[in-house]
CSV table of C-alpha atoms and ligand atoms in Angstrom, one decimal:
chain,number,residue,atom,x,y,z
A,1,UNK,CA,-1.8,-24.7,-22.4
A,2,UNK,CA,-1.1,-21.1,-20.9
A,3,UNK,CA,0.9,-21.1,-18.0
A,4,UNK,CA,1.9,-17.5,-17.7
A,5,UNK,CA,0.4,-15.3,-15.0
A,6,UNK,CA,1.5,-12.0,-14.4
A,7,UNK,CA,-1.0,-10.9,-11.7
A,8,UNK,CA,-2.0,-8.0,-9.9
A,9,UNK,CA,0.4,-8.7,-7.2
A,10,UNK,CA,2.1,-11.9,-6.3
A,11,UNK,CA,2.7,-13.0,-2.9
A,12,UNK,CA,3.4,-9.9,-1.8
A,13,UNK,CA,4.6,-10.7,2.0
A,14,UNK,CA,8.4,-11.5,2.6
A,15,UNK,CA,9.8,-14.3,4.9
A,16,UNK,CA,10.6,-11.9,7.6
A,17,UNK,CA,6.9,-10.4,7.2
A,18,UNK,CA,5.5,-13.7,8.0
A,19,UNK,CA,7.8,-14.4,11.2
A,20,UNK,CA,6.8,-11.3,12.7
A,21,UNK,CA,3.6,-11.9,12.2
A,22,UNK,CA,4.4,-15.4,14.0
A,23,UNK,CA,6.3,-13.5,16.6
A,24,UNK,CA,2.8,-11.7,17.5
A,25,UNK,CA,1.0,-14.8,17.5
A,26,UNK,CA,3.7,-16.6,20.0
A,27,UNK,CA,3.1,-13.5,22.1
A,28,UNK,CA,-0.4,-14.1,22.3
A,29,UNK,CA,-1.2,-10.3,22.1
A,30,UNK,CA,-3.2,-9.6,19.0
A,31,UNK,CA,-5.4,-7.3,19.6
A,32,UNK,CA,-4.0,-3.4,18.9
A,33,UNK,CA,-1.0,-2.8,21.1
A,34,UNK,CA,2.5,-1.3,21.1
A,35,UNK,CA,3.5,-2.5,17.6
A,36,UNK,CA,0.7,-0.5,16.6
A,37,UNK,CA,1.6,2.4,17.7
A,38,UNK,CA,5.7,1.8,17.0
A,39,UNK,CA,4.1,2.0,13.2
A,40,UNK,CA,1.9,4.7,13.8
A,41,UNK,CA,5.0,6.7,15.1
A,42,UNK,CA,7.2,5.3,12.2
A,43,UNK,CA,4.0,6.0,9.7
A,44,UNK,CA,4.4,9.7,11.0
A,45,UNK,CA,8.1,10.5,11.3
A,46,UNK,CA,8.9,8.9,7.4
A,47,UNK,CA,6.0,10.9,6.0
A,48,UNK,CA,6.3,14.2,8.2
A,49,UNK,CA,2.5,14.1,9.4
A,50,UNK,CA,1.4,15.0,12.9
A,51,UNK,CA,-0.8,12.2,14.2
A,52,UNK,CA,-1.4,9.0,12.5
A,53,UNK,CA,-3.6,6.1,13.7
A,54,UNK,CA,-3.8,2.7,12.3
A,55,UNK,CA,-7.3,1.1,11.2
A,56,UNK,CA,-8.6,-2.0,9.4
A,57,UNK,CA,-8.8,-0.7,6.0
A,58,UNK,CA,-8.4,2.8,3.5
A,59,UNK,CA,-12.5,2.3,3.6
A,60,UNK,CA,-12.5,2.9,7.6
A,61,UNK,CA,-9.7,5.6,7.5
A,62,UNK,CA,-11.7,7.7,5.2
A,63,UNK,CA,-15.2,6.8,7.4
A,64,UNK,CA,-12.9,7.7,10.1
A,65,UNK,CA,-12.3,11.4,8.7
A,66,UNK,CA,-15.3,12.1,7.3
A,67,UNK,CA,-17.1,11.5,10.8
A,68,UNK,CA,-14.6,13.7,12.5
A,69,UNK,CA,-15.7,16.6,10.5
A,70,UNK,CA,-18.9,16.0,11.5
A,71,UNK,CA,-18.4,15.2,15.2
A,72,UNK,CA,-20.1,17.4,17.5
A,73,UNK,CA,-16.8,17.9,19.5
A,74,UNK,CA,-15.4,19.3,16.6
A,75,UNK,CA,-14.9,22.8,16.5
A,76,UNK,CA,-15.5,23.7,13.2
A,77,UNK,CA,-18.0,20.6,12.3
A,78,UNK,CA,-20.0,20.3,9.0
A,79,UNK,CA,-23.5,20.5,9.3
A,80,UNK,CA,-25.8,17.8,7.3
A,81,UNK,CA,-26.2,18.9,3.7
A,82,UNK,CA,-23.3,20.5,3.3
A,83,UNK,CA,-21.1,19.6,0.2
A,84,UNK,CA,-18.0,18.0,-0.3
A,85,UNK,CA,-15.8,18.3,-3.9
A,86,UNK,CA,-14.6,14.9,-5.2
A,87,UNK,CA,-13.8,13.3,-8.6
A,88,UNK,CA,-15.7,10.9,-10.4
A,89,UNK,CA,-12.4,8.5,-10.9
A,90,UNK,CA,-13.1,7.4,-7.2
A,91,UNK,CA,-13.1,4.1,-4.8
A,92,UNK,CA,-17.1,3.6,-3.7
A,93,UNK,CA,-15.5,3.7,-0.2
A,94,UNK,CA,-13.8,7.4,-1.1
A,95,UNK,CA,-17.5,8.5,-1.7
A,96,UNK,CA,-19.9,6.8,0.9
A,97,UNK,CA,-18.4,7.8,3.9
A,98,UNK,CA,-19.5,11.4,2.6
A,99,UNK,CA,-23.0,10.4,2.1
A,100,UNK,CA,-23.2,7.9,5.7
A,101,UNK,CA,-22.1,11.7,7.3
A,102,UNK,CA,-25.0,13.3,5.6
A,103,UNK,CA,-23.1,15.2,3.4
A,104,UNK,CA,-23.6,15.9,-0.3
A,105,UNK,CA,-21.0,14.1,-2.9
A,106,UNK,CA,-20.4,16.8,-5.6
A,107,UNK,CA,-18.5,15.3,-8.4
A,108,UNK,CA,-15.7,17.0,-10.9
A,109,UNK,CA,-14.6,15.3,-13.9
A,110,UNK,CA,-11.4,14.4,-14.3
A,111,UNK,CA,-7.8,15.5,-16.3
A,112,UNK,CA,-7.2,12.6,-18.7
A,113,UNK,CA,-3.9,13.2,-18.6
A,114,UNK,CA,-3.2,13.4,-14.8
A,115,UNK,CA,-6.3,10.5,-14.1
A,116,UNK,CA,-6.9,12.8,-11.1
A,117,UNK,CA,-9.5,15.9,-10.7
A,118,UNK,CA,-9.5,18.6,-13.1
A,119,UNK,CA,-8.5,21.7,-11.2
A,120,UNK,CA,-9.5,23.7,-13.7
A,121,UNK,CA,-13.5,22.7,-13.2
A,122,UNK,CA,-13.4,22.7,-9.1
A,123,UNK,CA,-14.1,26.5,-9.0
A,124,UNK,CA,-17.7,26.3,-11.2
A,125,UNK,CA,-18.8,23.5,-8.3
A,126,UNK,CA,-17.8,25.5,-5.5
A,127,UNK,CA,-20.9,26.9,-3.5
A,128,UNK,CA,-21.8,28.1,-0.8
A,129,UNK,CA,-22.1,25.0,1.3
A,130,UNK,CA,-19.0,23.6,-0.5
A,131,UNK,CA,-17.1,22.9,3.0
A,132,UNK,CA,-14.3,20.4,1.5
A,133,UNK,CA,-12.8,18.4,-1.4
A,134,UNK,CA,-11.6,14.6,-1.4
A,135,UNK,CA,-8.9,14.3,-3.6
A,136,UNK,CA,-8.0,11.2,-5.0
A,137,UNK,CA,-4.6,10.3,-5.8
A,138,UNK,CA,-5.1,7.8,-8.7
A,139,UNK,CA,-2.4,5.0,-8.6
A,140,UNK,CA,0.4,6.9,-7.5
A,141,UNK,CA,-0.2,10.2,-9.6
A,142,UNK,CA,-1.7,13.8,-8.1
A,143,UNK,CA,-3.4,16.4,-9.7
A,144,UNK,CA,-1.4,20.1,-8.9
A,145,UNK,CA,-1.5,20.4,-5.2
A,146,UNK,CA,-0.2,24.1,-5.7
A,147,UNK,CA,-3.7,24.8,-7.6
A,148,UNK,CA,-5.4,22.7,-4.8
A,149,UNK,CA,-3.5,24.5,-2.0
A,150,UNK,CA,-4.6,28.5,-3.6
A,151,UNK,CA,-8.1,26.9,-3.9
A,152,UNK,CA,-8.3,25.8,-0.4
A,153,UNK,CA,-6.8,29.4,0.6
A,154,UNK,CA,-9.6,31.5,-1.1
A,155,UNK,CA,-12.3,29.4,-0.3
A,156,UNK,CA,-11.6,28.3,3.2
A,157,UNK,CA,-11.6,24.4,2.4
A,158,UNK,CA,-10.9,21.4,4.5
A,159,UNK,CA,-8.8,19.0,2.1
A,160,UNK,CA,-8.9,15.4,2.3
A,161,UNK,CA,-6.7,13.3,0.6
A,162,UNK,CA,-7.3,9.5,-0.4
A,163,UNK,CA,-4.0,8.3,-0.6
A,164,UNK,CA,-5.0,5.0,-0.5
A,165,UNK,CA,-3.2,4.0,-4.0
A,166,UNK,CA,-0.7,6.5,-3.6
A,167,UNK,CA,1.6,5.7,-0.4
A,168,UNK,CA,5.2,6.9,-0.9
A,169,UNK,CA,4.6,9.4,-3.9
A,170,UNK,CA,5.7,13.0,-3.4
A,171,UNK,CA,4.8,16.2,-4.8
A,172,UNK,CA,7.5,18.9,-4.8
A,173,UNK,CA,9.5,16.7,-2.2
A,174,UNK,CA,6.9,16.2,0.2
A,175,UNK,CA,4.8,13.2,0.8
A,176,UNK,CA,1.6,13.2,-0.4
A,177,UNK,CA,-1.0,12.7,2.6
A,178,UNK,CA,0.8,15.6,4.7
A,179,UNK,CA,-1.0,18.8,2.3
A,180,UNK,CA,-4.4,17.9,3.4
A,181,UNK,CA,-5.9,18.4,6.8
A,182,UNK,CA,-6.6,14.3,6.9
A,183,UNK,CA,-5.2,11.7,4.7
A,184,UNK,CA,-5.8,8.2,4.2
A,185,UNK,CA,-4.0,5.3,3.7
A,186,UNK,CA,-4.7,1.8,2.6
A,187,UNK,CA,-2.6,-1.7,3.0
A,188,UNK,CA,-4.7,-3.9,1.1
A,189,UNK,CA,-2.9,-6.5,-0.7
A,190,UNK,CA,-2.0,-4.9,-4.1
A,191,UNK,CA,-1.1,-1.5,-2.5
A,192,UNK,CA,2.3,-0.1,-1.9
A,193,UNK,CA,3.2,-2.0,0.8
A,194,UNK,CA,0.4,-4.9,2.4
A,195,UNK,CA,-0.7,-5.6,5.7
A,196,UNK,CA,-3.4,-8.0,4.7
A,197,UNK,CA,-5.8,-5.6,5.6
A,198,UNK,CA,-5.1,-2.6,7.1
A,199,UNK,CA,-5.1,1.3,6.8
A,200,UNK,CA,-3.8,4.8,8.2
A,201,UNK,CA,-6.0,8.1,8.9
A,202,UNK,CA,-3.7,11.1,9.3
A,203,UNK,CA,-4.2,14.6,10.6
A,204,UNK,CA,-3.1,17.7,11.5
A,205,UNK,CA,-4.9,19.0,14.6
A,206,UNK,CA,-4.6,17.3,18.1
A,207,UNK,CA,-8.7,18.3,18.1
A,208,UNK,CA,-9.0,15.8,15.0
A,209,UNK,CA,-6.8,12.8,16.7
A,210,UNK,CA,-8.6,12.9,19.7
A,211,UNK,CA,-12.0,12.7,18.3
A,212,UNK,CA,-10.7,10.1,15.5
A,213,UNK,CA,-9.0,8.0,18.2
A,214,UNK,CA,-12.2,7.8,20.3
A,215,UNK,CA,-14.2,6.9,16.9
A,216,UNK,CA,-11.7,4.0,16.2
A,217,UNK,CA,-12.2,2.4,19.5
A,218,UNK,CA,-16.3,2.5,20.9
A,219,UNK,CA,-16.0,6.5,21.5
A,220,UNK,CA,-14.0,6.0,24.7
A,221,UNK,CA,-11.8,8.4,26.2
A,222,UNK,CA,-8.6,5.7,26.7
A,223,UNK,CA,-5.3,7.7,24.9
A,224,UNK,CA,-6.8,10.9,24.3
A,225,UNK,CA,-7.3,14.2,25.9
A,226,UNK,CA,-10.6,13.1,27.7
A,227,UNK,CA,-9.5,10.9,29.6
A,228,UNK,CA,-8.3,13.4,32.4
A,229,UNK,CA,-11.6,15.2,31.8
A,230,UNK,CA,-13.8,13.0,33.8
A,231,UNK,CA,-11.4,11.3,35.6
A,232,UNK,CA,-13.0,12.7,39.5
A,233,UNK,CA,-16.4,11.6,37.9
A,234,UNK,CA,-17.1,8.9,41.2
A,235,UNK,CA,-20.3,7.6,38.7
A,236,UNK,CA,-17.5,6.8,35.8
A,237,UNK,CA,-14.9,3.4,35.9
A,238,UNK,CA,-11.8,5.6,34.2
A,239,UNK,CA,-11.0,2.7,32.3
A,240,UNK,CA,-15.0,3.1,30.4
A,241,UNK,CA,-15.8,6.3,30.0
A,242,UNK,CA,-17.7,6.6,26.6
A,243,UNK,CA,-17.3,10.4,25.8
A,244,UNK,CA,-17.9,10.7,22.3
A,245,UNK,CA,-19.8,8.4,19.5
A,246,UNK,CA,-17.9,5.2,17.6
A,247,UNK,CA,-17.2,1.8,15.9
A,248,UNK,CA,-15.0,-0.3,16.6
A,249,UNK,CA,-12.2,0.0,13.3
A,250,UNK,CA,-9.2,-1.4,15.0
A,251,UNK,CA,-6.4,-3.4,13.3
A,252,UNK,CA,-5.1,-6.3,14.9
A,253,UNK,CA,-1.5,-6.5,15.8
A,254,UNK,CA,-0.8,-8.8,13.4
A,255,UNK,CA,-1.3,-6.7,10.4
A,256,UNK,CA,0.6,-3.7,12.1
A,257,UNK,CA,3.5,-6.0,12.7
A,258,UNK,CA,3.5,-7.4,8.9
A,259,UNK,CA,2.5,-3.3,7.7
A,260,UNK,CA,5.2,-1.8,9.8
A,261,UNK,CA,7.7,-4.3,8.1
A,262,UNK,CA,6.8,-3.7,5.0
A,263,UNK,CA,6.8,0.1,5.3
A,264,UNK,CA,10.7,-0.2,6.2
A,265,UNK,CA,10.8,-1.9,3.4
A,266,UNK,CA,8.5,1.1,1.4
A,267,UNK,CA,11.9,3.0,-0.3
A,268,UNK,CA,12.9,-0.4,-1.7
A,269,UNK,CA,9.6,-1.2,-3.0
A,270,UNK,CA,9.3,2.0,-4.9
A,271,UNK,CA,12.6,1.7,-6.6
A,272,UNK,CA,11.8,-1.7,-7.7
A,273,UNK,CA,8.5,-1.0,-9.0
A,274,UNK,CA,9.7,2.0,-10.6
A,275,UNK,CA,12.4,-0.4,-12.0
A,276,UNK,CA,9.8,-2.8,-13.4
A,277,UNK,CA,7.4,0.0,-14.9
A,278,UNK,CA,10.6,1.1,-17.0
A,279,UNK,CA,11.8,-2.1,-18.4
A,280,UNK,CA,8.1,-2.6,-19.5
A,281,UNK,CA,7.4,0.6,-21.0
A,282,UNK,CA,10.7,0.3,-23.0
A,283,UNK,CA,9.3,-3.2,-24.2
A,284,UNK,CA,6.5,-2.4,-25.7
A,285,UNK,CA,7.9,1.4,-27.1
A,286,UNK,CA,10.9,-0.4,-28.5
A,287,UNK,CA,8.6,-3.0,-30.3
A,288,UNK,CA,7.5,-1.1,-33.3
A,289,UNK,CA,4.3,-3.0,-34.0
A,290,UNK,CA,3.1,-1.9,-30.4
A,291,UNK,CA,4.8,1.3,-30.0
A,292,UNK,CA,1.9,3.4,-31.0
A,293,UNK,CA,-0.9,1.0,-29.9
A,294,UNK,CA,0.1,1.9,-26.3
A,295,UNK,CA,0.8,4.9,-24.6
A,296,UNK,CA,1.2,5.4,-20.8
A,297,UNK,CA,0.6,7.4,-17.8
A,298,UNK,CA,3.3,9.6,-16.3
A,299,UNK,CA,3.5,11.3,-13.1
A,300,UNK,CA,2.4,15.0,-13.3
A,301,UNK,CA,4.7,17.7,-13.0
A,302,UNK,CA,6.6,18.0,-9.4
A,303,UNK,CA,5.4,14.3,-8.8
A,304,UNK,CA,8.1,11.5,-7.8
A,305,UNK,CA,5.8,8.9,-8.3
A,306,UNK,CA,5.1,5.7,-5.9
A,307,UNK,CA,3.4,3.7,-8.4
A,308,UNK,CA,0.7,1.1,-7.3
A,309,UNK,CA,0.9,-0.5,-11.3
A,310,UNK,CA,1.6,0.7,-14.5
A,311,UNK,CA,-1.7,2.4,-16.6
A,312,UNK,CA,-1.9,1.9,-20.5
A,313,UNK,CA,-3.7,3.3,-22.7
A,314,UNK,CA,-4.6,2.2,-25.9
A,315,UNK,CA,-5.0,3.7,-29.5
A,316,UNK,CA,-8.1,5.2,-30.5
A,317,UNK,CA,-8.9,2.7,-32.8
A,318,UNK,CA,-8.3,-0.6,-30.2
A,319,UNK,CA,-11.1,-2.0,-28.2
A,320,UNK,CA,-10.4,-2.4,-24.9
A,321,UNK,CA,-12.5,-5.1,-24.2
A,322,UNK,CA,-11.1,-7.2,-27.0
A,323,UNK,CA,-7.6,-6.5,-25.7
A,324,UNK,CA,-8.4,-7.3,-22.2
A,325,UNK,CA,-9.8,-10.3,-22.7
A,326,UNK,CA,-6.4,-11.6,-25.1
A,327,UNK,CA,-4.4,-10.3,-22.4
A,328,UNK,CA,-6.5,-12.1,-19.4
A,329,UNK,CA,-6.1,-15.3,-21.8
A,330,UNK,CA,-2.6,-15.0,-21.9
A,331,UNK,CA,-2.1,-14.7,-18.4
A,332,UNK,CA,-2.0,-11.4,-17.5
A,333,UNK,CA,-4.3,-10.0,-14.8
A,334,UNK,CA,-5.7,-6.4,-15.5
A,335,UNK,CA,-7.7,-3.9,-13.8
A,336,UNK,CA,-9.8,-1.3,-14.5
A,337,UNK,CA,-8.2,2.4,-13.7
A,338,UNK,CA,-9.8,2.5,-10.3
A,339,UNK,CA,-13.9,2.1,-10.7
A,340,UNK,CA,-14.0,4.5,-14.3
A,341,UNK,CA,-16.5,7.2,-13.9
A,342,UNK,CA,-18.3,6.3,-10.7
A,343,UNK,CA,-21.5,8.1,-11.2
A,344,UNK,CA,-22.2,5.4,-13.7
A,345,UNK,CA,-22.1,2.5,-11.0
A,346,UNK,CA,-25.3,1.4,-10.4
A,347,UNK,CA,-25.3,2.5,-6.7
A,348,UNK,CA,-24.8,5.9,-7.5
A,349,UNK,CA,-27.5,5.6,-9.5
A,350,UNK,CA,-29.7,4.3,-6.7
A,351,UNK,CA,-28.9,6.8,-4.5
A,352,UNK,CA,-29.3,9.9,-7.9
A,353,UNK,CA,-26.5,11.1,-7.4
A,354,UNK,CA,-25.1,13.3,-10.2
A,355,UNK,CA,-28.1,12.5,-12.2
A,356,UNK,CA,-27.9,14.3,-15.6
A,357,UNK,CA,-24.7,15.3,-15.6
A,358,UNK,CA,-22.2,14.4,-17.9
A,359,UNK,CA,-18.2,13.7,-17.2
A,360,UNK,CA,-16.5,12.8,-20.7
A,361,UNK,CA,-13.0,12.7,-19.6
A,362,UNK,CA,-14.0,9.7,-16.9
A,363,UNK,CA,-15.8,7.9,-19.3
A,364,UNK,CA,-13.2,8.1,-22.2
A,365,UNK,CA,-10.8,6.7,-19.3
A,366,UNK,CA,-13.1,4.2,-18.7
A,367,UNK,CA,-13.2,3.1,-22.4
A,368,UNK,CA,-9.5,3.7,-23.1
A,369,UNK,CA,-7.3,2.7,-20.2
A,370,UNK,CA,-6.9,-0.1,-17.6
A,371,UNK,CA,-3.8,-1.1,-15.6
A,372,UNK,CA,-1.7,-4.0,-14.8
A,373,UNK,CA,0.5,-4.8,-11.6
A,374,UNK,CA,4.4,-3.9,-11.3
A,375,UNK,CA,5.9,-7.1,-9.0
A,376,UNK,CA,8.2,-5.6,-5.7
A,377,UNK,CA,11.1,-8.0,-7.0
A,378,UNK,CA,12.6,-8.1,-10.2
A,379,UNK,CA,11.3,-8.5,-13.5
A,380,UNK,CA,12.7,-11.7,-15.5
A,381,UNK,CA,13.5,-11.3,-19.2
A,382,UNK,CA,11.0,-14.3,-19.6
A,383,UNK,CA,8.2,-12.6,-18.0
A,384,UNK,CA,9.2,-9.4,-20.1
A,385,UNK,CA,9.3,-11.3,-23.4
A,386,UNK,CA,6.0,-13.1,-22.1
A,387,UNK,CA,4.1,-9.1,-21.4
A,388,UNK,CA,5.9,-8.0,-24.8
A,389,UNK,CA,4.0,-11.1,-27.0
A,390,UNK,CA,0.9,-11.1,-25.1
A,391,UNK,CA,0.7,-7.4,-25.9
A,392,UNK,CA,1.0,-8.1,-29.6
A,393,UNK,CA,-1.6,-10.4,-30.0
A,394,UNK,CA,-4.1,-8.1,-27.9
A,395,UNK,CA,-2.7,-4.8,-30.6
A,396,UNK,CA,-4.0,-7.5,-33.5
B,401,LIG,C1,-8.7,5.3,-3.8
B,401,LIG,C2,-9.1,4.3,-2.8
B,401,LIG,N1,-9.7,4.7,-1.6
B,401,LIG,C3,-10.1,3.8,-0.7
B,401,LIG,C4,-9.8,2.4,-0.9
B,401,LIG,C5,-10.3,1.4,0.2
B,401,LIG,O1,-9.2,0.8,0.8
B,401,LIG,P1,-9.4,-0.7,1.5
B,401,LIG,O2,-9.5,-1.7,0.4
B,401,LIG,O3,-8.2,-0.8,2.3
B,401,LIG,O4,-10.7,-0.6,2.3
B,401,LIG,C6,-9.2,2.0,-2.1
B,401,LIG,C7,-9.0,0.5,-2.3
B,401,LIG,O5,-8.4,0.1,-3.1
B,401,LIG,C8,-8.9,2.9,-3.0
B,401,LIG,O6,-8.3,2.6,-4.2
């Protein structure tokens, strides 16, 4: 019997996440409060962003930033129908909150070499209602943010970025999440660094944190600007004053106290991933009846990768379901490279979007690639020799 498993991600909370998690529950205070914002503060300091809020999930974050550009308190808000760039190699939560704010998805194919949009095909899909793009950064990796920063110039864009899979990396230095006008962030178990569930919007404008804070918590005015607004108003309580439209997105204070650990711990994490993604490439290169089976993603140029897992492809002549399924048998978990080409998922379909139109580079990445999880703590030479024989019967 098999008793190998090399999952996705492995316990991925520490001893000391757990007792300040325990520490919030002694205090009794778990609903959003100051640990929050300690990480929100921290969240913006390490990555050089304004104004960063905490919410339940990357999913809300990016609902959370695609309703602020629609919000009628917005200066410059997007009007329904107007259309909003985004790859194909997407999350379904990076595309419906563009549709739930009545705007129009316009997908771009991908670079199969970067996993993220093809610059090069933005321009031929800009219109005159394109208003933004949503980048996604795929598993760590960007596209070139100097091609994305001159497009944004010339046309006037708003840039969102979906950093969701991609907390820590850099381009040319600088975090990624701090080029476009909103980020996103997400803490979901297998990410960079976990809060159970949890996420981060980011912006730049004190306009946009005002609106997003209200959106987070039932539209009211409590932390932002408004509050002082209609604070003489004798018909309002100044503790409920509903200014503005909302949900209710919040995080508990649990998961910021276990995120906010974690994220001290975010430097470490990367080096130890990185660490792990080495030792496993050099495996399989070294092994010469694997070396040109395999073949892997690198980070693009002027990227310092934060990698969420390490993404193989295989040779031309391998099918990947046949090697997926020896490698699922012999313990080790996979994952496809985030949904493939997401105009083929059903829902997409439903709704016709990008009906007739073709994306070849998502789809080959679809049939081609798939990833598996890099572990925060070392990698054992047992688990290594374990990866290195599984991958040979799967090449076989
Ligand atoms: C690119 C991307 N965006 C958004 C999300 C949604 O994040 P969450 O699971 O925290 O809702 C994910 C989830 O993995 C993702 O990969």
């Amino acid at each position: 019997m098999n008793n190998f498993f090399y999952p996705l991600v492995k316990d991925p909370y520490s001893d000391s996440d757990i007792k300040e998690a325990k520490n919030i529950l002694n205090s009794r205070q778990l609903t959003m409060s100051k640990t929050t914002s300690k990480f929100e503060r921290l969240f913006s300091k390490k990555l050089k962003t304004n104004y960063s809020l905490m919410v339940n999930s990357g999913s809300s974050a990016n609902l959370l930033a695609l309703q602020c550009l629609i919000n009628p308190y917005r200066k410059n808000r997007l009007k329904p129908g107007d259309e909003v760039i985004l790859p194909t190699l997407c999350w379904s939560t990076s595309l419906w909150p563009i549709i739930q704010a009545n705007l129009k998805p316009v997908f771009v194919d991908i670079n199969p070499i970067t996993l993220n949009i093809d610059e090069k095909q933005i321009e031929a899909k800009i219109t005159k209602k394109t208003k933004a793009i949503l980048l996604v950064h795929v598993l760590g990796n960007s596209c070139s943010m100097d091609k994305i920063k001159k497009i944004k110039k010339k046309y006037k864009l708003i840039i969102i970025e979906d950093s969701c899979e991609s907390l820590g990396s850099k381009y040319r230095n600088k975090y990624f999440g701090t080029f476009g006008d909103f980020s996103t962030f997400s803490f979901y178990s297998s990410h960079q660094i976990s809060s159970g569930e949890g996420g981060m919007v980011c912006c730049k404008k004190k306009e946009d944190y005002d609106i997003i804070k209200s959106l987070r918590s039932h539209g009211w005015s409590r932390g932002t600007s408004f509050e002082k607004k209609y604070k003489s108003n004798k018909f309002l309580d100044k503790k409920f004053i509903f200014f503005n439209s909302g949900y209710n997105v919040r995080p508990t204070e649990v998961s910021a106290a276990i995120g906010l650990n974690q994220f001290k711990r975010l430097n470490l994490m990367i080096k130890s991933r990185d660490q792990n993604r080495k030792k496993i490439i050099n495996k399989i290169k070294k092994n010469k009846n694997l070396m040109n089976k395999f073949d892997f993603y690198g980070a693009s140029k002027y990227v310092t990768a934060s990698w969420f897992g390490l993404s193989i492809k295989i040779h031309k002549k391998l099918n990947k379901e046949k090697v997926i399924n020896i490698l699922e048998k012999s313990g080790i978990e996979t994952r496809p490279i985030i949904s493939g080409n997401f105009a083929n998922q059903p829902a997409a379909k439903k709704y016709n979007l990008a009906t007739n139109q073709k994306f070849p580079e998502s789809d080959f990445v679809y049939k081609k690639s798939f990833f598996i999880g890099l572990p925060t703590n070392k990698i054992s030479k047992r688990t290594l020799n374990k990866i290195e024989k599984a991958f040979e019967k799967a090449a076989n």
